[in-house]
Amino acid sequence: MSDHVAALERRLGLLEDKEAVRALLLRGWRALDRGDWEAWSACWAEDAVLEFGPWGEIRGREAIRARVEEAESPYAAMQHHILNLHVEVEAAGGAAGDRATGIGYMWFVAVGGPAPGAVAAPYAMGGPYDWKFRRGPGRGWLVARQRLGVQWTHGADPLRAFE
């Protein structure tokens, strides 16, 4: 195989990995909007770590799922937006590696309260995302670590879920 073809295969592999990480986040965060906790938590490694400003550090996929589900499930509707996403895949020996990093911004909007049919003004927040990903054996890319900071909020959080 020529050096040109090998270089092209490496570049294509990196692009495919970047797209797979983006697809992981889109699939997972859309599952959050639907309240599909199983699909969302399947995007995380077993030993994943979530760092979220108000909550501190949470370790382990099941603990992360429990905390986020507790906070978000009472809302009637949510939208999780990932903005300005940038992903870098580690290159190992010139080939695609099993680790990646990502940065972006969160824009989260939620409506509704604990009473069925309750309508409240939207609550929104935003801040920076910082991710570490790794390729899981037989499972594709997974979130290994996520840091999420809150830089701004708008409206009142009627459930006080994000304190």
CSV table of N, CA and C in Angstrom, one decimal:
chain,number,residue,atom,x,y,z
A,1,MET,N,0.9,-1.2,0.0
A,1,MET,CA,0.0,0.0,0.0
A,1,MET,C,0.9,1.2,0.0
A,2,SER,N,0.5,2.2,-0.8
A,2,SER,CA,1.4,3.4,-0.9
A,2,SER,C,1.2,4.3,0.3
A,3,ASP,N,2.2,5.1,0.5
A,3,ASP,CA,2.1,6.0,1.7
A,3,ASP,C,0.9,7.0,1.5
A,4,HIS,N,0.5,7.3,0.3
A,4,HIS,CA,-0.6,8.2,0.0
A,4,HIS,C,-1.9,7.5,0.5
A,5,VAL,N,-2.1,6.3,0.1
A,5,VAL,CA,-3.3,5.5,0.5
A,5,VAL,C,-3.4,5.3,2.0
A,6,ALA,N,-2.2,5.0,2.6
A,6,ALA,CA,-2.2,4.8,4.1
A,6,ALA,C,-2.6,6.1,4.8
A,7,ALA,N,-2.0,7.2,4.3
A,7,ALA,CA,-2.4,8.5,4.9
A,7,ALA,C,-3.8,8.8,4.7
A,8,LEU,N,-4.4,8.5,3.6
A,8,LEU,CA,-5.8,8.8,3.3
A,8,LEU,C,-6.7,7.9,4.2
A,9,GLU,N,-6.3,6.7,4.4
A,9,GLU,CA,-7.0,5.8,5.3
A,9,GLU,C,-7.0,6.3,6.7
A,10,ARG,N,-5.9,6.8,7.2
A,10,ARG,CA,-5.8,7.4,8.5
A,10,ARG,C,-6.7,8.6,8.7
A,11,ARG,N,-6.7,9.5,7.7
A,11,ARG,CA,-7.5,10.7,7.8
A,11,ARG,C,-9.0,10.3,7.7
A,12,LEU,N,-9.3,9.3,6.9
A,12,LEU,CA,-10.7,8.9,6.9
A,12,LEU,C,-11.1,8.2,8.2
A,13,GLY,N,-10.3,7.5,8.8
A,13,GLY,CA,-10.5,6.9,10.1
A,13,GLY,C,-10.8,7.9,11.2
A,14,LEU,N,-10.0,9.0,11.2
A,14,LEU,CA,-10.1,10.0,12.1
A,14,LEU,C,-11.5,10.8,11.9
A,15,LEU,N,-11.8,11.0,10.7
A,15,LEU,CA,-13.1,11.7,10.4
A,15,LEU,C,-14.3,10.8,10.8
A,16,GLU,N,-14.2,9.5,10.5
A,16,GLU,CA,-15.2,8.6,11.0
A,16,GLU,C,-15.4,8.5,12.5
A,17,ASP,N,-14.3,8.6,13.2
A,17,ASP,CA,-14.3,8.6,14.7
A,17,ASP,C,-14.9,9.9,15.2
A,18,LYS,N,-14.5,11.0,14.6
A,18,LYS,CA,-15.1,12.3,15.0
A,18,LYS,C,-16.6,12.3,14.8
A,19,GLU,N,-17.1,11.8,13.7
A,19,GLU,CA,-18.5,11.7,13.4
A,19,GLU,C,-19.2,10.7,14.4
A,20,ALA,N,-18.6,9.6,14.7
A,20,ALA,CA,-19.1,8.7,15.7
A,20,ALA,C,-19.3,9.3,17.0
A,21,VAL,N,-18.4,10.1,17.5
A,21,VAL,CA,-18.5,10.8,18.8
A,21,VAL,C,-19.6,11.8,18.7
A,22,ARG,N,-19.7,12.6,17.6
A,22,ARG,CA,-20.8,13.5,17.5
A,22,ARG,C,-22.2,12.8,17.5
A,23,ALA,N,-22.2,11.7,16.8
A,23,ALA,CA,-23.5,10.9,16.8
A,23,ALA,C,-23.8,10.4,18.1
A,24,LEU,N,-22.8,10.0,18.9
A,24,LEU,CA,-23.1,9.5,20.3
A,24,LEU,C,-23.7,10.6,21.1
A,25,LEU,N,-23.2,11.8,21.0
A,25,LEU,CA,-23.8,13.0,21.8
A,25,LEU,C,-25.2,13.3,21.3
A,26,LEU,N,-25.4,13.4,20.0
A,26,LEU,CA,-26.7,13.7,19.5
A,26,LEU,C,-27.7,12.6,19.9
A,27,ARG,N,-27.4,11.4,19.8
A,27,ARG,CA,-28.3,10.3,20.2
A,27,ARG,C,-28.6,10.3,21.7
A,28,GLY,N,-27.5,10.5,22.5
A,28,GLY,CA,-27.7,10.6,23.9
A,28,GLY,C,-28.5,11.8,24.4
A,29,TRP,N,-28.2,12.9,23.9
A,29,TRP,CA,-28.9,14.1,24.4
A,29,TRP,C,-30.3,14.2,23.9
A,30,ARG,N,-30.6,13.7,22.7
A,30,ARG,CA,-32.0,13.6,22.2
A,30,ARG,C,-32.8,12.6,23.1
A,31,ALA,N,-32.1,11.6,23.6
A,31,ALA,CA,-32.7,10.6,24.5
A,31,ALA,C,-33.1,11.3,25.8
A,32,LEU,N,-32.2,12.2,26.3
A,32,LEU,CA,-32.6,13.0,27.4
A,32,LEU,C,-33.9,13.8,27.2
A,33,ASP,N,-34.0,14.4,26.1
A,33,ASP,CA,-35.2,15.2,25.8
A,33,ASP,C,-36.5,14.3,25.8
A,34,ARG,N,-36.4,13.0,25.5
A,34,ARG,CA,-37.5,12.1,25.5
A,34,ARG,C,-37.7,11.4,26.9
A,35,GLY,N,-36.7,11.7,27.8
A,35,GLY,CA,-36.8,11.0,29.1
A,35,GLY,C,-36.4,9.5,28.9
A,36,ASP,N,-35.6,9.1,27.9
A,36,ASP,CA,-35.2,7.8,27.7
A,36,ASP,C,-33.9,7.6,28.4
A,37,TRP,N,-34.0,7.3,29.7
A,37,TRP,CA,-32.8,7.2,30.6
A,37,TRP,C,-31.9,6.1,30.2
A,38,GLU,N,-32.5,5.0,29.8
A,38,GLU,CA,-31.7,3.8,29.4
A,38,GLU,C,-30.8,4.1,28.2
A,39,ALA,N,-31.4,4.7,27.2
A,39,ALA,CA,-30.6,5.1,26.0
A,39,ALA,C,-29.6,6.1,26.3
A,40,TRP,N,-29.9,7.1,27.1
A,40,TRP,CA,-28.9,8.1,27.5
A,40,TRP,C,-27.8,7.5,28.3
A,41,SER,N,-28.1,6.7,29.3
A,41,SER,CA,-27.0,6.2,30.2
A,41,SER,C,-26.2,5.2,29.4
A,42,ALA,N,-26.7,4.5,28.3
A,42,ALA,CA,-25.9,3.6,27.5
A,42,ALA,C,-24.7,4.3,26.8
A,43,CYS,N,-24.8,5.7,26.8
A,43,CYS,CA,-23.7,6.5,26.1
A,43,CYS,C,-22.5,6.7,27.0
A,44,TRP,N,-22.6,6.3,28.3
A,44,TRP,CA,-21.6,6.5,29.3
A,44,TRP,C,-20.8,5.2,29.6
A,45,ALA,N,-19.6,5.4,29.9
A,45,ALA,CA,-18.7,4.2,30.3
A,45,ALA,C,-19.2,3.9,31.8
A,46,GLU,N,-19.0,2.6,32.1
A,46,GLU,CA,-19.4,2.2,33.5
A,46,GLU,C,-18.7,3.0,34.6
A,47,ASP,N,-17.5,3.4,34.4
A,47,ASP,CA,-16.7,4.2,35.4
A,47,ASP,C,-16.7,5.7,35.1
A,48,ALA,N,-17.6,6.2,34.3
A,48,ALA,CA,-17.6,7.6,33.9
A,48,ALA,C,-17.7,8.5,35.1
A,49,VAL,N,-17.3,9.8,34.8
A,49,VAL,CA,-17.4,10.8,35.9
A,49,VAL,C,-18.1,12.0,35.2
A,50,LEU,N,-19.1,12.5,36.0
A,50,LEU,CA,-19.8,13.8,35.6
A,50,LEU,C,-19.4,14.8,36.7
A,51,GLU,N,-18.9,15.9,36.2
A,51,GLU,CA,-18.7,17.1,37.0
A,51,GLU,C,-19.6,18.2,36.6
A,52,PHE,N,-20.5,18.5,37.5
A,52,PHE,CA,-21.5,19.6,37.2
A,52,PHE,C,-21.4,20.6,38.3
A,53,GLY,N,-21.1,21.8,38.0
A,53,GLY,CA,-20.9,22.9,39.0
A,53,GLY,C,-21.7,22.7,40.3
A,54,PRO,N,-23.0,22.8,40.3
A,54,PRO,CA,-23.8,22.8,41.5
A,54,PRO,C,-23.8,21.4,42.2
A,55,TRP,N,-23.5,20.4,41.5
A,55,TRP,CA,-23.6,19.0,42.1
A,55,TRP,C,-22.3,18.5,42.5
A,56,GLY,N,-21.2,19.0,42.0
A,56,GLY,CA,-19.9,18.5,42.3
A,56,GLY,C,-19.6,17.3,41.3
A,57,GLU,N,-18.9,16.3,41.8
A,57,GLU,CA,-18.5,15.2,41.0
A,57,GLU,C,-19.3,13.9,41.3
A,58,ILE,N,-19.8,13.3,40.3
A,58,ILE,CA,-20.6,12.1,40.4
A,58,ILE,C,-19.8,11.0,39.7
A,59,ARG,N,-19.6,9.8,40.3
A,59,ARG,CA,-18.8,8.7,39.7
A,59,ARG,C,-19.7,7.5,39.4
A,60,GLY,N,-19.5,7.0,38.2
A,60,GLY,CA,-20.2,5.8,37.8
A,60,GLY,C,-21.5,6.0,37.0
A,61,ARG,N,-21.7,5.2,36.0
A,61,ARG,CA,-22.8,5.4,35.1
A,61,ARG,C,-24.1,5.4,35.8
A,62,GLU,N,-24.3,4.4,36.7
A,62,GLU,CA,-25.6,4.3,37.4
A,62,GLU,C,-25.9,5.5,38.3
A,63,ALA,N,-24.8,6.0,39.0
A,63,ALA,CA,-25.0,7.1,39.9
A,63,ALA,C,-25.3,8.4,39.1
A,64,ILE,N,-24.6,8.5,37.9
A,64,ILE,CA,-24.9,9.7,37.0
A,64,ILE,C,-26.3,9.6,36.5
A,65,ARG,N,-26.7,8.5,36.1
A,65,ARG,CA,-28.1,8.3,35.6
A,65,ARG,C,-29.1,8.7,36.7
A,66,ALA,N,-28.9,8.2,37.9
A,66,ALA,CA,-29.9,8.4,39.0
A,66,ALA,C,-30.0,9.9,39.3
A,67,ARG,N,-28.8,10.6,39.4
A,67,ARG,CA,-28.9,12.0,39.7
A,67,ARG,C,-29.5,12.9,38.6
A,68,VAL,N,-29.2,12.6,37.4
A,68,VAL,CA,-29.8,13.4,36.3
A,68,VAL,C,-31.2,13.0,36.1
A,69,GLU,N,-31.6,11.8,36.2
A,69,GLU,CA,-33.0,11.4,36.1
A,69,GLU,C,-33.8,12.0,37.2
A,70,GLU,N,-33.3,12.1,38.4
A,70,GLU,CA,-34.0,12.7,39.5
A,70,GLU,C,-34.3,14.2,39.3
A,71,ALA,N,-33.2,14.8,38.7
A,71,ALA,CA,-33.3,16.3,38.5
A,71,ALA,C,-34.2,16.6,37.3
A,72,GLU,N,-34.2,15.8,36.2
A,72,GLU,CA,-34.8,16.2,35.0
A,72,GLU,C,-36.2,15.6,34.7
A,73,SER,N,-36.4,14.4,35.3
A,73,SER,CA,-37.7,13.7,34.9
A,73,SER,C,-39.0,14.5,35.3
A,74,PRO,N,-39.0,15.3,36.3
A,74,PRO,CA,-40.3,16.0,36.6
A,74,PRO,C,-40.7,17.1,35.6
A,75,TYR,N,-39.7,17.5,34.7
A,75,TYR,CA,-40.1,18.5,33.7
A,75,TYR,C,-41.0,18.0,32.6
A,76,ALA,N,-41.9,18.7,32.2
A,76,ALA,CA,-42.9,18.3,31.2
A,76,ALA,C,-42.2,18.2,29.8
A,77,ALA,N,-41.2,19.1,29.6
A,77,ALA,CA,-40.5,19.1,28.3
A,77,ALA,C,-39.1,19.7,28.5
A,78,MET,N,-38.1,19.2,27.8
A,78,MET,CA,-36.8,19.7,27.9
A,78,MET,C,-36.1,19.7,26.5
A,79,GLN,N,-35.2,20.6,26.3
A,79,GLN,CA,-34.4,20.6,25.1
A,79,GLN,C,-32.9,20.8,25.5
A,80,HIS,N,-32.1,19.9,25.2
A,80,HIS,CA,-30.6,19.9,25.4
A,80,HIS,C,-29.9,20.3,24.1
A,81,HIS,N,-29.3,21.4,24.1
A,81,HIS,CA,-28.6,21.8,22.8
A,81,HIS,C,-27.1,21.7,23.1
A,82,ILE,N,-26.4,21.2,22.1
A,82,ILE,CA,-24.9,21.2,22.2
A,82,ILE,C,-24.5,22.2,21.0
A,83,LEU,N,-23.8,23.2,21.4
A,83,LEU,CA,-23.4,24.2,20.4
A,83,LEU,C,-21.9,24.3,20.3
A,84,ASN,N,-21.4,24.7,19.1
A,84,ASN,CA,-20.0,24.9,18.8
A,84,ASN,C,-19.2,23.6,19.2
A,85,LEU,N,-19.7,22.5,18.9
A,85,LEU,CA,-19.0,21.2,19.3
A,85,LEU,C,-17.7,21.0,18.4
A,86,HIS,N,-16.7,20.7,19.1
A,86,HIS,CA,-15.4,20.4,18.5
A,86,HIS,C,-14.8,19.1,19.1
A,87,VAL,N,-14.5,18.2,18.3
A,87,VAL,CA,-14.0,16.9,18.8
A,87,VAL,C,-12.6,16.6,18.2
A,88,GLU,N,-11.7,16.2,19.0
A,88,GLU,CA,-10.4,15.7,18.6
A,88,GLU,C,-10.2,14.3,19.0
A,89,VAL,N,-9.8,13.5,18.0
A,89,VAL,CA,-9.5,12.1,18.3
A,89,VAL,C,-8.0,11.9,18.4
A,90,GLU,N,-7.6,11.2,19.5
A,90,GLU,CA,-6.2,11.0,19.7
A,90,GLU,C,-5.7,10.1,18.6
A,91,ALA,N,-4.5,10.4,18.1
A,91,ALA,CA,-3.9,9.6,17.1
A,91,ALA,C,-2.8,8.8,17.8
A,92,ALA,N,-2.8,7.5,17.6
A,92,ALA,CA,-1.8,6.6,18.3
A,92,ALA,C,-1.0,6.0,17.2
A,93,GLY,N,0.3,6.4,17.2
A,93,GLY,CA,1.2,5.8,16.2
A,93,GLY,C,0.8,6.1,14.8
A,94,GLY,N,0.2,7.3,14.6
A,94,GLY,CA,-0.2,7.7,13.2
A,94,GLY,C,-1.6,7.1,12.9
A,95,ALA,N,-2.2,6.3,13.7
A,95,ALA,CA,-3.5,5.8,13.4
A,95,ALA,C,-4.5,6.3,14.4
A,96,ALA,N,-5.8,6.1,14.2
A,96,ALA,CA,-6.8,6.6,15.1
A,96,ALA,C,-6.7,5.8,16.4
A,97,GLY,N,-6.8,6.5,17.5
A,97,GLY,CA,-6.7,5.9,18.8
A,97,GLY,C,-8.0,5.6,19.4
A,98,ASP,N,-8.0,5.2,20.7
A,98,ASP,CA,-9.2,4.8,21.4
A,98,ASP,C,-9.6,5.9,22.4
A,99,ARG,N,-9.1,7.1,22.3
A,99,ARG,CA,-9.5,8.2,23.1
A,99,ARG,C,-9.8,9.5,22.3
A,100,ALA,N,-10.7,10.3,22.8
A,100,ALA,CA,-11.0,11.6,22.1
A,100,ALA,C,-11.4,12.6,23.2
A,101,THR,N,-11.3,13.8,22.8
A,101,THR,CA,-11.8,14.9,23.7
A,101,THR,C,-12.7,15.8,22.9
A,102,GLY,N,-13.6,16.5,23.6
A,102,GLY,CA,-14.5,17.4,23.0
A,102,GLY,C,-14.8,18.6,23.9
A,103,ILE,N,-15.1,19.7,23.2
A,103,ILE,CA,-15.6,20.9,23.9
A,103,ILE,C,-16.8,21.4,23.2
A,104,GLY,N,-17.6,22.2,23.9
A,104,GLY,CA,-18.8,22.8,23.3
A,104,GLY,C,-19.5,23.6,24.3
A,105,TYR,N,-20.7,24.0,24.0
A,105,TYR,CA,-21.5,24.8,24.9
A,105,TYR,C,-22.8,24.1,25.1
A,106,MET,N,-23.4,24.2,26.3
A,106,MET,CA,-24.7,23.7,26.6
A,106,MET,C,-25.7,24.9,26.6
A,107,TRP,N,-26.9,24.6,26.0
A,107,TRP,CA,-28.0,25.5,26.2
A,107,TRP,C,-29.2,24.6,26.5
A,108,PHE,N,-29.6,24.7,27.7
A,108,PHE,CA,-30.7,23.8,28.2
A,108,PHE,C,-31.9,24.6,28.5
A,109,VAL,N,-33.1,24.1,28.1
A,109,VAL,CA,-34.3,24.8,28.3
A,109,VAL,C,-35.3,23.7,28.8
A,110,ALA,N,-36.1,24.1,29.9
A,110,ALA,CA,-37.1,23.2,30.4
A,110,ALA,C,-38.3,23.9,30.8
A,111,VAL,N,-39.5,23.3,30.6
A,111,VAL,CA,-40.7,23.9,31.0
A,111,VAL,C,-41.5,22.8,31.8
A,112,GLY,N,-42.5,23.3,32.5
A,112,GLY,CA,-43.4,22.5,33.3
A,112,GLY,C,-42.9,22.2,34.7
A,113,GLY,N,-43.8,21.8,35.5
A,113,GLY,CA,-43.5,21.6,36.9
A,113,GLY,C,-44.0,20.3,37.4
A,114,PRO,N,-44.0,20.1,38.7
A,114,PRO,CA,-44.3,18.8,39.2
A,114,PRO,C,-45.8,18.4,39.1
A,115,ALA,N,-46.7,19.4,38.9
A,115,ALA,CA,-48.1,19.0,38.8
A,115,ALA,C,-48.4,18.7,37.3
A,116,PRO,N,-49.2,17.6,37.1
A,116,PRO,CA,-49.5,17.3,35.7
A,116,PRO,C,-50.2,18.5,35.0
A,117,GLY,N,-49.7,18.8,33.8
A,117,GLY,CA,-50.3,19.9,33.0
A,117,GLY,C,-49.9,21.3,33.5
A,118,ALA,N,-49.0,21.3,34.5
A,118,ALA,CA,-48.6,22.6,35.0
A,118,ALA,C,-47.7,23.3,33.9
A,119,VAL,N,-47.9,24.5,33.6
A,119,VAL,CA,-47.2,25.3,32.7
A,119,VAL,C,-46.5,26.4,33.4
A,120,ALA,N,-45.2,26.4,33.2
A,120,ALA,CA,-44.4,27.5,33.9
A,120,ALA,C,-43.6,28.2,32.8
A,121,ALA,N,-43.1,29.3,33.1
A,121,ALA,CA,-42.2,30.0,32.2
A,121,ALA,C,-40.9,29.1,32.0
A,122,PRO,N,-40.3,29.2,30.8
A,122,PRO,CA,-39.2,28.3,30.6
A,122,PRO,C,-38.0,28.7,31.5
A,123,TYR,N,-37.3,27.7,31.9
A,123,TYR,CA,-36.1,27.9,32.7
A,123,TYR,C,-34.9,27.5,31.7
A,124,ALA,N,-33.9,28.3,31.7
A,124,ALA,CA,-32.8,28.0,30.8
A,124,ALA,C,-31.5,28.2,31.5
A,125,MET,N,-30.5,27.5,31.0
A,125,MET,CA,-29.1,27.7,31.5
A,125,MET,C,-28.1,27.3,30.4
A,126,GLY,N,-26.9,27.9,30.6
A,126,GLY,CA,-25.9,27.6,29.6
A,126,GLY,C,-24.5,27.6,30.2
A,127,GLY,N,-23.6,27.0,29.6
A,127,GLY,CA,-22.2,27.0,30.0
A,127,GLY,C,-21.4,26.0,29.2
A,128,PRO,N,-20.1,25.9,29.5
A,128,PRO,CA,-19.2,25.1,28.7
A,128,PRO,C,-19.2,23.6,29.0
A,129,TYR,N,-19.2,22.8,28.0
A,129,TYR,CA,-19.0,21.4,28.1
A,129,TYR,C,-17.5,21.1,27.9
A,130,ASP,N,-17.0,20.1,28.5
A,130,ASP,CA,-15.6,19.6,28.3
A,130,ASP,C,-15.7,18.1,28.5
A,131,TRP,N,-15.5,17.3,27.4
A,131,TRP,CA,-15.6,15.8,27.5
A,131,TRP,C,-14.3,15.1,27.3
A,132,LYS,N,-14.3,13.9,27.8
A,132,LYS,CA,-13.3,12.9,27.4
A,132,LYS,C,-14.1,11.6,27.0
A,133,PHE,N,-13.7,11.0,25.9
A,133,PHE,CA,-14.4,9.9,25.4
A,133,PHE,C,-13.4,8.7,25.3
A,134,ARG,N,-13.9,7.5,25.3
A,134,ARG,CA,-13.0,6.4,24.9
A,134,ARG,C,-13.9,5.4,24.2
A,135,ARG,N,-13.1,4.6,23.4
A,135,ARG,CA,-13.8,3.6,22.6
A,135,ARG,C,-14.0,2.4,23.5
A,136,GLY,N,-15.3,2.0,23.7
A,136,GLY,CA,-15.6,0.9,24.6
A,136,GLY,C,-15.5,-0.4,23.8
A,137,PRO,N,-15.0,-1.5,24.4
A,137,PRO,CA,-14.8,-2.8,23.7
A,137,PRO,C,-16.2,-3.3,23.2
A,138,GLY,N,-16.3,-3.3,21.9
A,138,GLY,CA,-17.6,-3.8,21.3
A,138,GLY,C,-18.7,-2.9,21.4
A,139,ARG,N,-18.6,-1.7,22.0
A,139,ARG,CA,-19.7,-0.7,22.2
A,139,ARG,C,-19.5,0.6,21.5
A,140,GLY,N,-18.4,0.8,20.8
A,140,GLY,CA,-18.1,2.0,20.1
A,140,GLY,C,-17.7,3.1,21.2
A,141,TRP,N,-17.9,4.3,20.8
A,141,TRP,CA,-17.4,5.4,21.6
A,141,TRP,C,-18.4,5.6,22.8
A,142,LEU,N,-17.8,6.0,24.0
A,142,LEU,CA,-18.6,6.3,25.2
A,142,LEU,C,-18.1,7.5,25.9
A,143,VAL,N,-18.9,8.2,26.6
A,143,VAL,CA,-18.5,9.3,27.4
A,143,VAL,C,-17.8,8.8,28.7
A,144,ALA,N,-16.5,9.2,28.9
A,144,ALA,CA,-15.7,8.8,30.0
A,144,ALA,C,-15.8,9.8,31.1
A,145,ARG,N,-15.8,11.1,30.7
A,145,ARG,CA,-15.9,12.2,31.7
A,145,ARG,C,-16.6,13.4,31.0
A,146,GLN,N,-17.4,14.1,31.8
A,146,GLN,CA,-18.0,15.3,31.3
A,146,GLN,C,-17.9,16.3,32.4
A,147,ARG,N,-17.4,17.5,32.0
A,147,ARG,CA,-17.5,18.6,32.9
A,147,ARG,C,-18.4,19.6,32.3
A,148,LEU,N,-19.3,20.1,33.1
A,148,LEU,CA,-20.3,21.1,32.6
A,148,LEU,C,-20.4,22.2,33.7
A,149,GLY,N,-20.1,23.4,33.2
A,149,GLY,CA,-20.2,24.6,34.1
A,149,GLY,C,-21.5,25.4,33.7
A,150,VAL,N,-22.0,26.1,34.7
A,150,VAL,CA,-23.1,27.0,34.5
A,150,VAL,C,-22.6,28.4,34.5
A,151,GLN,N,-22.7,29.1,33.3
A,151,GLN,CA,-22.3,30.5,33.2
A,151,GLN,C,-23.4,31.4,33.3
A,152,TRP,N,-24.6,30.9,33.0
A,152,TRP,CA,-25.8,31.8,33.0
A,152,TRP,C,-27.0,31.0,33.2
A,153,THR,N,-28.1,31.6,33.8
A,153,THR,CA,-29.4,31.0,33.8
A,153,THR,C,-30.4,32.1,33.5
A,154,HIS,N,-31.6,31.7,33.1
A,154,HIS,CA,-32.7,32.6,32.8
A,154,HIS,C,-34.0,32.0,33.3
A,155,GLY,N,-34.7,32.8,34.1
A,155,GLY,CA,-36.0,32.3,34.6
A,155,GLY,C,-35.7,31.6,35.9
A,156,ALA,N,-36.8,31.2,36.5
A,156,ALA,CA,-36.8,30.4,37.8
A,156,ALA,C,-36.8,28.9,37.6
A,157,ASP,N,-36.0,28.2,38.3
A,157,ASP,CA,-36.1,26.7,38.2
A,157,ASP,C,-37.1,26.3,39.3
A,158,PRO,N,-38.3,26.1,38.8
A,158,PRO,CA,-39.4,25.8,39.8
A,158,PRO,C,-39.2,24.6,40.7
A,159,LEU,N,-38.4,23.7,40.2
A,159,LEU,CA,-38.1,22.4,40.9
A,159,LEU,C,-36.8,22.5,41.7
A,160,ARG,N,-36.1,23.6,41.5
A,160,ARG,CA,-34.8,23.7,42.2
A,160,ARG,C,-33.9,22.5,42.0
A,161,ALA,N,-34.0,22.0,40.8
A,161,ALA,CA,-33.4,20.7,40.4
A,161,ALA,C,-31.9,20.9,40.2
A,162,PHE,N,-31.4,22.1,39.9
A,162,PHE,CA,-30.0,22.3,39.5
A,162,PHE,C,-29.2,23.1,40.5
A,163,GLU,N,-29.6,22.9,41.7
A,163,GLU,CA,-28.9,23.7,42.8
A,163,GLU,C,-27.8,22.7,43.4
